[in-house]
Amino acid sequence: MNTAMNKRIGATWLWFVAVALLGLQPAVHAQRMTEQYIPIGESPGISGEYSYIGPISAVDTSQHTITVRDQEEGVQIIQVTPHTLIWLDRTKMKQPNVEGDFSDCQSGRRVEVKFTDEDKSTAEWIKIEIHAERG
């Protein structure tokens, strides 16, 4: 009887841990799905903590990098990969944000970049502030 009770307690404990861990997943997944629609600098838990905001000062199309100048951290050269998500933040135009691409990375445009790594060299996503329709 004691062994059966221990198994039942163990199974209940494992079930509780699994449910608790799965409960955390929807919040993370939901933010990833809605991140496109959040304006630059307003991502809860990311902006100011895990992202870099500033104007693009250079674009290297051959290396697929952008250089961003931040007042606090200085100049950062950022690798843009085929997996980097790029969104156009059209909040100032009072229009919904849309997907963009590397060609939207232009000198002078303000961006927010979230990195895939701790050394801040590769972009997971980039939001580009747009004031007028791209042409």
mmCIF file of the C-alpha atoms, coordinates in Angstrom:
data_MODEL
# 
_entry.id   MODEL 
# 
loop_
_atom_site.group_PDB 
_atom_site.id 
_atom_site.type_symbol 
_atom_site.label_atom_id 
_atom_site.label_alt_id 
_atom_site.label_comp_id 
_atom_site.label_asym_id 
_atom_site.label_entity_id 
_atom_site.label_seq_id 
_atom_site.pdbx_PDB_ins_code 
_atom_site.Cartn_x 
_atom_site.Cartn_y 
_atom_site.Cartn_z 
_atom_site.occupancy 
_atom_site.B_iso_or_equiv 
_atom_site.pdbx_formal_charge 
_atom_site.auth_seq_id 
_atom_site.auth_comp_id 
_atom_site.auth_asym_id 
_atom_site.auth_atom_id 
_atom_site.pdbx_PDB_model_num 
ATOM 1   C CA . MET A 1 1   ? 0.000  0.000  0.000   1.00 0.00 ? 1   MET A CA 1 
ATOM 2   C CA . ASN A 1 2   ? 2.843  2.362  0.826   1.00 0.00 ? 2   ASN A CA 1 
ATOM 3   C CA . THR A 1 3   ? 4.433  1.864  -2.628  1.00 0.00 ? 3   THR A CA 1 
ATOM 4   C CA . ALA A 1 4   ? 1.143  2.515  -4.399  1.00 0.00 ? 4   ALA A CA 1 
ATOM 5   C CA . MET A 1 5   ? 0.642  5.696  -2.398  1.00 0.00 ? 5   MET A CA 1 
ATOM 6   C CA . ASN A 1 6   ? 4.166  6.898  -3.211  1.00 0.00 ? 6   ASN A CA 1 
ATOM 7   C CA . LYS A 1 7   ? 3.547  6.283  -6.925  1.00 0.00 ? 7   LYS A CA 1 
ATOM 8   C CA . ARG A 1 8   ? 0.287  8.213  -6.762  1.00 0.00 ? 8   ARG A CA 1 
ATOM 9   C CA . ILE A 1 9   ? 1.946  11.164 -4.986  1.00 0.00 ? 9   ILE A CA 1 
ATOM 10  C CA . GLY A 1 10  ? 4.816  11.089 -7.486  1.00 0.00 ? 10  GLY A CA 1 
ATOM 11  C CA . ALA A 1 11  ? 2.436  11.023 -10.450 1.00 0.00 ? 11  ALA A CA 1 
ATOM 12  C CA . THR A 1 12  ? 0.373  13.875 -8.983  1.00 0.00 ? 12  THR A CA 1 
ATOM 13  C CA . TRP A 1 13  ? 3.517  15.930 -8.391  1.00 0.00 ? 13  TRP A CA 1 
ATOM 14  C CA . LEU A 1 14  ? 4.747  15.347 -11.969 1.00 0.00 ? 14  LEU A CA 1 
ATOM 15  C CA . TRP A 1 15  ? 1.342  16.297 -13.352 1.00 0.00 ? 15  TRP A CA 1 
ATOM 16  C CA . PHE A 1 16  ? 1.374  19.522 -11.301 1.00 0.00 ? 16  PHE A CA 1 
ATOM 17  C CA . VAL A 1 17  ? 4.867  20.457 -12.544 1.00 0.00 ? 17  VAL A CA 1 
ATOM 18  C CA . ALA A 1 18  ? 3.907  19.727 -16.163 1.00 0.00 ? 18  ALA A CA 1 
ATOM 19  C CA . VAL A 1 19  ? 0.775  21.862 -15.940 1.00 0.00 ? 19  VAL A CA 1 
ATOM 20  C CA . ALA A 1 20  ? 2.726  24.692 -14.297 1.00 0.00 ? 20  ALA A CA 1 
ATOM 21  C CA . LEU A 1 21  ? 5.379  24.635 -17.031 1.00 0.00 ? 21  LEU A CA 1 
ATOM 22  C CA . LEU A 1 22  ? 2.815  24.474 -19.818 1.00 0.00 ? 22  LEU A CA 1 
ATOM 23  C CA . GLY A 1 23  ? 0.998  27.404 -18.261 1.00 0.00 ? 23  GLY A CA 1 
ATOM 24  C CA . LEU A 1 24  ? 4.045  29.578 -18.938 1.00 0.00 ? 24  LEU A CA 1 
ATOM 25  C CA . GLN A 1 25  ? 4.175  28.737 -22.650 1.00 0.00 ? 25  GLN A CA 1 
ATOM 26  C CA . PRO A 1 26  ? 1.038  30.590 -23.857 1.00 0.00 ? 26  PRO A CA 1 
ATOM 27  C CA . ALA A 1 27  ? 2.288  33.949 -22.556 1.00 0.00 ? 27  ALA A CA 1 
ATOM 28  C CA . VAL A 1 28  ? 5.630  33.609 -24.348 1.00 0.00 ? 28  VAL A CA 1 
ATOM 29  C CA . HIS A 1 29  ? 4.007  32.306 -27.527 1.00 0.00 ? 29  HIS A CA 1 
ATOM 30  C CA . ALA A 1 30  ? 1.341  35.039 -27.437 1.00 0.00 ? 30  ALA A CA 1 
ATOM 31  C CA . GLN A 1 31  ? 3.954  37.783 -27.207 1.00 0.00 ? 31  GLN A CA 1 
ATOM 32  C CA . ARG A 1 32  ? 5.858  36.314 -30.162 1.00 0.00 ? 32  ARG A CA 1 
ATOM 33  C CA . MET A 1 33  ? 2.678  36.254 -32.224 1.00 0.00 ? 33  MET A CA 1 
ATOM 34  C CA . THR A 1 34  ? 1.691  39.818 -31.306 1.00 0.00 ? 34  THR A CA 1 
ATOM 35  C CA . GLU A 1 35  ? 5.175  41.377 -31.214 1.00 0.00 ? 35  GLU A CA 1 
ATOM 36  C CA . GLN A 1 36  ? 4.719  42.695 -34.759 1.00 0.00 ? 36  GLN A CA 1 
ATOM 37  C CA . TYR A 1 37  ? 1.911  44.969 -33.564 1.00 0.00 ? 37  TYR A CA 1 
ATOM 38  C CA . ILE A 1 38  ? 3.690  46.455 -30.533 1.00 0.00 ? 38  ILE A CA 1 
ATOM 39  C CA . PRO A 1 39  ? 5.247  49.898 -31.228 1.00 0.00 ? 39  PRO A CA 1 
ATOM 40  C CA . ILE A 1 40  ? 8.985  50.475 -30.910 1.00 0.00 ? 40  ILE A CA 1 
ATOM 41  C CA . GLY A 1 41  ? 10.049 50.762 -27.280 1.00 0.00 ? 41  GLY A CA 1 
ATOM 42  C CA . GLU A 1 42  ? 6.822  49.346 -25.819 1.00 0.00 ? 42  GLU A CA 1 
ATOM 43  C CA . SER A 1 43  ? 7.418  45.576 -25.754 1.00 0.00 ? 43  SER A CA 1 
ATOM 44  C CA . PRO A 1 44  ? 6.703  44.378 -22.207 1.00 0.00 ? 44  PRO A CA 1 
ATOM 45  C CA . GLY A 1 45  ? 9.769  42.770 -20.667 1.00 0.00 ? 45  GLY A CA 1 
ATOM 46  C CA . ILE A 1 46  ? 11.896 43.331 -23.785 1.00 0.00 ? 46  ILE A CA 1 
ATOM 47  C CA . SER A 1 47  ? 12.189 47.038 -24.600 1.00 0.00 ? 47  SER A CA 1 
ATOM 48  C CA . GLY A 1 48  ? 14.994 48.600 -22.620 1.00 0.00 ? 48  GLY A CA 1 
ATOM 49  C CA . GLU A 1 49  ? 16.068 45.218 -21.246 1.00 0.00 ? 49  GLU A CA 1 
ATOM 50  C CA . TYR A 1 50  ? 16.770 42.887 -24.161 1.00 0.00 ? 50  TYR A CA 1 
ATOM 51  C CA . SER A 1 51  ? 16.530 45.203 -27.142 1.00 0.00 ? 51  SER A CA 1 
ATOM 52  C CA . TYR A 1 52  ? 18.574 47.959 -28.711 1.00 0.00 ? 52  TYR A CA 1 
ATOM 53  C CA . ILE A 1 53  ? 16.903 51.149 -29.972 1.00 0.00 ? 53  ILE A CA 1 
ATOM 54  C CA . GLY A 1 54  ? 18.469 53.794 -32.176 1.00 0.00 ? 54  GLY A CA 1 
ATOM 55  C CA . PRO A 1 55  ? 18.869 55.091 -35.718 1.00 0.00 ? 55  PRO A CA 1 
ATOM 56  C CA . ILE A 1 56  ? 20.514 53.026 -38.443 1.00 0.00 ? 56  ILE A CA 1 
ATOM 57  C CA . SER A 1 57  ? 23.781 54.735 -39.312 1.00 0.00 ? 57  SER A CA 1 
ATOM 58  C CA . ALA A 1 58  ? 24.934 52.282 -42.013 1.00 0.00 ? 58  ALA A CA 1 
ATOM 59  C CA . VAL A 1 59  ? 23.702 49.300 -44.032 1.00 0.00 ? 59  VAL A CA 1 
ATOM 60  C CA . ASP A 1 60  ? 26.101 46.756 -45.526 1.00 0.00 ? 60  ASP A CA 1 
ATOM 61  C CA . THR A 1 61  ? 24.160 44.761 -48.114 1.00 0.00 ? 61  THR A CA 1 
ATOM 62  C CA . SER A 1 62  ? 27.101 42.476 -48.942 1.00 0.00 ? 62  SER A CA 1 
ATOM 63  C CA . GLN A 1 63  ? 27.561 41.407 -45.306 1.00 0.00 ? 63  GLN A CA 1 
ATOM 64  C CA . HIS A 1 64  ? 23.815 41.673 -44.528 1.00 0.00 ? 64  HIS A CA 1 
ATOM 65  C CA . THR A 1 65  ? 24.455 43.865 -41.480 1.00 0.00 ? 65  THR A CA 1 
ATOM 66  C CA . ILE A 1 66  ? 23.141 47.124 -40.113 1.00 0.00 ? 66  ILE A CA 1 
ATOM 67  C CA . THR A 1 67  ? 24.963 49.542 -37.854 1.00 0.00 ? 67  THR A CA 1 
ATOM 68  C CA . VAL A 1 68  ? 22.845 51.146 -35.151 1.00 0.00 ? 68  VAL A CA 1 
ATOM 69  C CA . ARG A 1 69  ? 23.923 54.011 -32.907 1.00 0.00 ? 69  ARG A CA 1 
ATOM 70  C CA . ASP A 1 70  ? 22.495 54.006 -29.377 1.00 0.00 ? 70  ASP A CA 1 
ATOM 71  C CA . GLN A 1 71  ? 23.208 56.918 -27.016 1.00 0.00 ? 71  GLN A CA 1 
ATOM 72  C CA . GLU A 1 72  ? 23.946 54.659 -24.053 1.00 0.00 ? 72  GLU A CA 1 
ATOM 73  C CA . GLU A 1 73  ? 25.791 51.724 -25.634 1.00 0.00 ? 73  GLU A CA 1 
ATOM 74  C CA . GLY A 1 74  ? 27.332 53.397 -28.684 1.00 0.00 ? 74  GLY A CA 1 
ATOM 75  C CA . VAL A 1 75  ? 27.651 51.761 -32.107 1.00 0.00 ? 75  VAL A CA 1 
ATOM 76  C CA . GLN A 1 76  ? 26.462 48.204 -32.656 1.00 0.00 ? 76  GLN A CA 1 
ATOM 77  C CA . ILE A 1 77  ? 26.949 46.177 -35.861 1.00 0.00 ? 77  ILE A CA 1 
ATOM 78  C CA . ILE A 1 78  ? 24.075 43.701 -36.147 1.00 0.00 ? 78  ILE A CA 1 
ATOM 79  C CA . GLN A 1 79  ? 23.830 40.635 -38.383 1.00 0.00 ? 79  GLN A CA 1 
ATOM 80  C CA . VAL A 1 80  ? 20.495 40.219 -40.188 1.00 0.00 ? 80  VAL A CA 1 
ATOM 81  C CA . THR A 1 81  ? 19.844 36.591 -41.158 1.00 0.00 ? 81  THR A CA 1 
ATOM 82  C CA . PRO A 1 82  ? 17.159 34.983 -43.336 1.00 0.00 ? 82  PRO A CA 1 
ATOM 83  C CA . HIS A 1 83  ? 15.465 34.051 -40.014 1.00 0.00 ? 83  HIS A CA 1 
ATOM 84  C CA . THR A 1 84  ? 15.354 37.647 -38.726 1.00 0.00 ? 84  THR A CA 1 
ATOM 85  C CA . LEU A 1 85  ? 11.781 38.928 -38.612 1.00 0.00 ? 85  LEU A CA 1 
ATOM 86  C CA . ILE A 1 86  ? 11.439 42.506 -39.881 1.00 0.00 ? 86  ILE A CA 1 
ATOM 87  C CA . TRP A 1 87  ? 8.376  44.634 -39.213 1.00 0.00 ? 87  TRP A CA 1 
ATOM 88  C CA . LEU A 1 88  ? 7.503  48.164 -40.245 1.00 0.00 ? 88  LEU A CA 1 
ATOM 89  C CA . ASP A 1 89  ? 6.196  50.164 -37.283 1.00 0.00 ? 89  ASP A CA 1 
ATOM 90  C CA . ARG A 1 90  ? 3.596  52.470 -38.845 1.00 0.00 ? 90  ARG A CA 1 
ATOM 91  C CA . THR A 1 91  ? 2.184  53.688 -35.514 1.00 0.00 ? 91  THR A CA 1 
ATOM 92  C CA . LYS A 1 92  ? 2.991  57.335 -36.286 1.00 0.00 ? 92  LYS A CA 1 
ATOM 93  C CA . MET A 1 93  ? 0.994  57.017 -39.520 1.00 0.00 ? 93  MET A CA 1 
ATOM 94  C CA . LYS A 1 94  ? -1.942 55.613 -37.492 1.00 0.00 ? 94  LYS A CA 1 
ATOM 95  C CA . GLN A 1 95  ? -1.806 52.461 -39.600 1.00 0.00 ? 95  GLN A CA 1 
ATOM 96  C CA . PRO A 1 96  ? -1.256 48.816 -38.651 1.00 0.00 ? 96  PRO A CA 1 
ATOM 97  C CA . ASN A 1 97  ? 2.270  47.462 -38.694 1.00 0.00 ? 97  ASN A CA 1 
ATOM 98  C CA . VAL A 1 98  ? 3.249  45.208 -41.586 1.00 0.00 ? 98  VAL A CA 1 
ATOM 99  C CA . GLU A 1 99  ? 6.040  42.821 -42.486 1.00 0.00 ? 99  GLU A CA 1 
ATOM 100 C CA . GLY A 1 100 ? 9.125  44.325 -44.051 1.00 0.00 ? 100 GLY A CA 1 
ATOM 101 C CA . ASP A 1 101 ? 12.412 43.058 -45.433 1.00 0.00 ? 101 ASP A CA 1 
ATOM 102 C CA . PHE A 1 102 ? 16.109 43.898 -45.420 1.00 0.00 ? 102 PHE A CA 1 
ATOM 103 C CA . SER A 1 103 ? 15.613 46.590 -48.080 1.00 0.00 ? 103 SER A CA 1 
ATOM 104 C CA . ASP A 1 104 ? 13.572 48.556 -45.491 1.00 0.00 ? 104 ASP A CA 1 
ATOM 105 C CA . CYS A 1 105 ? 16.705 48.895 -43.355 1.00 0.00 ? 105 CYS A CA 1 
ATOM 106 C CA . GLN A 1 106 ? 17.844 52.363 -44.431 1.00 0.00 ? 106 GLN A CA 1 
ATOM 107 C CA . SER A 1 107 ? 20.222 54.862 -42.867 1.00 0.00 ? 107 SER A CA 1 
ATOM 108 C CA . GLY A 1 108 ? 18.475 57.342 -40.620 1.00 0.00 ? 108 GLY A CA 1 
ATOM 109 C CA . ARG A 1 109 ? 15.502 55.119 -39.791 1.00 0.00 ? 109 ARG A CA 1 
ATOM 110 C CA . ARG A 1 110 ? 14.944 54.453 -36.095 1.00 0.00 ? 110 ARG A CA 1 
ATOM 111 C CA . VAL A 1 111 ? 14.827 50.753 -35.188 1.00 0.00 ? 111 VAL A CA 1 
ATOM 112 C CA . GLU A 1 112 ? 14.379 48.443 -32.245 1.00 0.00 ? 112 GLU A CA 1 
ATOM 113 C CA . VAL A 1 113 ? 16.375 45.220 -32.418 1.00 0.00 ? 113 VAL A CA 1 
ATOM 114 C CA . LYS A 1 114 ? 15.947 42.138 -30.233 1.00 0.00 ? 114 LYS A CA 1 
ATOM 115 C CA . PHE A 1 115 ? 18.965 39.859 -30.312 1.00 0.00 ? 115 PHE A CA 1 
ATOM 116 C CA . THR A 1 116 ? 19.137 36.067 -30.594 1.00 0.00 ? 116 THR A CA 1 
ATOM 117 C CA . ASP A 1 117 ? 22.304 35.892 -28.525 1.00 0.00 ? 117 ASP A CA 1 
ATOM 118 C CA . GLU A 1 118 ? 23.889 37.446 -25.458 1.00 0.00 ? 118 GLU A CA 1 
ATOM 119 C CA . ASP A 1 119 ? 26.765 39.044 -27.369 1.00 0.00 ? 119 ASP A CA 1 
ATOM 120 C CA . LYS A 1 120 ? 24.233 41.167 -29.279 1.00 0.00 ? 120 LYS A CA 1 
ATOM 121 C CA . SER A 1 121 ? 25.493 40.347 -32.730 1.00 0.00 ? 121 SER A CA 1 
ATOM 122 C CA . THR A 1 122 ? 22.497 38.702 -34.470 1.00 0.00 ? 122 THR A CA 1 
ATOM 123 C CA . ALA A 1 123 ? 18.950 40.075 -34.722 1.00 0.00 ? 123 ALA A CA 1 
ATOM 124 C CA . GLU A 1 124 ? 15.979 37.882 -33.821 1.00 0.00 ? 124 GLU A CA 1 
ATOM 125 C CA . TRP A 1 125 ? 13.642 40.667 -34.946 1.00 0.00 ? 125 TRP A CA 1 
ATOM 126 C CA . ILE A 1 126 ? 13.827 44.277 -36.095 1.00 0.00 ? 126 ILE A CA 1 
ATOM 127 C CA . LYS A 1 127 ? 11.101 46.908 -35.960 1.00 0.00 ? 127 LYS A CA 1 
ATOM 128 C CA . ILE A 1 128 ? 11.642 49.836 -38.295 1.00 0.00 ? 128 ILE A CA 1 
ATOM 129 C CA . GLU A 1 129 ? 9.863  53.129 -37.656 1.00 0.00 ? 129 GLU A CA 1 
ATOM 130 C CA . ILE A 1 130 ? 8.115  54.358 -40.800 1.00 0.00 ? 130 ILE A CA 1 
ATOM 131 C CA . HIS A 1 131 ? 6.698  57.879 -41.197 1.00 0.00 ? 131 HIS A CA 1 
ATOM 132 C CA . ALA A 1 132 ? 5.467  57.608 -44.821 1.00 0.00 ? 132 ALA A CA 1 
ATOM 133 C CA . GLU A 1 133 ? 4.592  54.815 -47.231 1.00 0.00 ? 133 GLU A CA 1 
ATOM 134 C CA . ARG A 1 134 ? 7.604  53.084 -48.734 1.00 0.00 ? 134 ARG A CA 1 
ATOM 135 C CA . GLY A 1 135 ? 8.066  53.628 -52.405 1.00 0.00 ? 135 GLY A CA 1 
# 
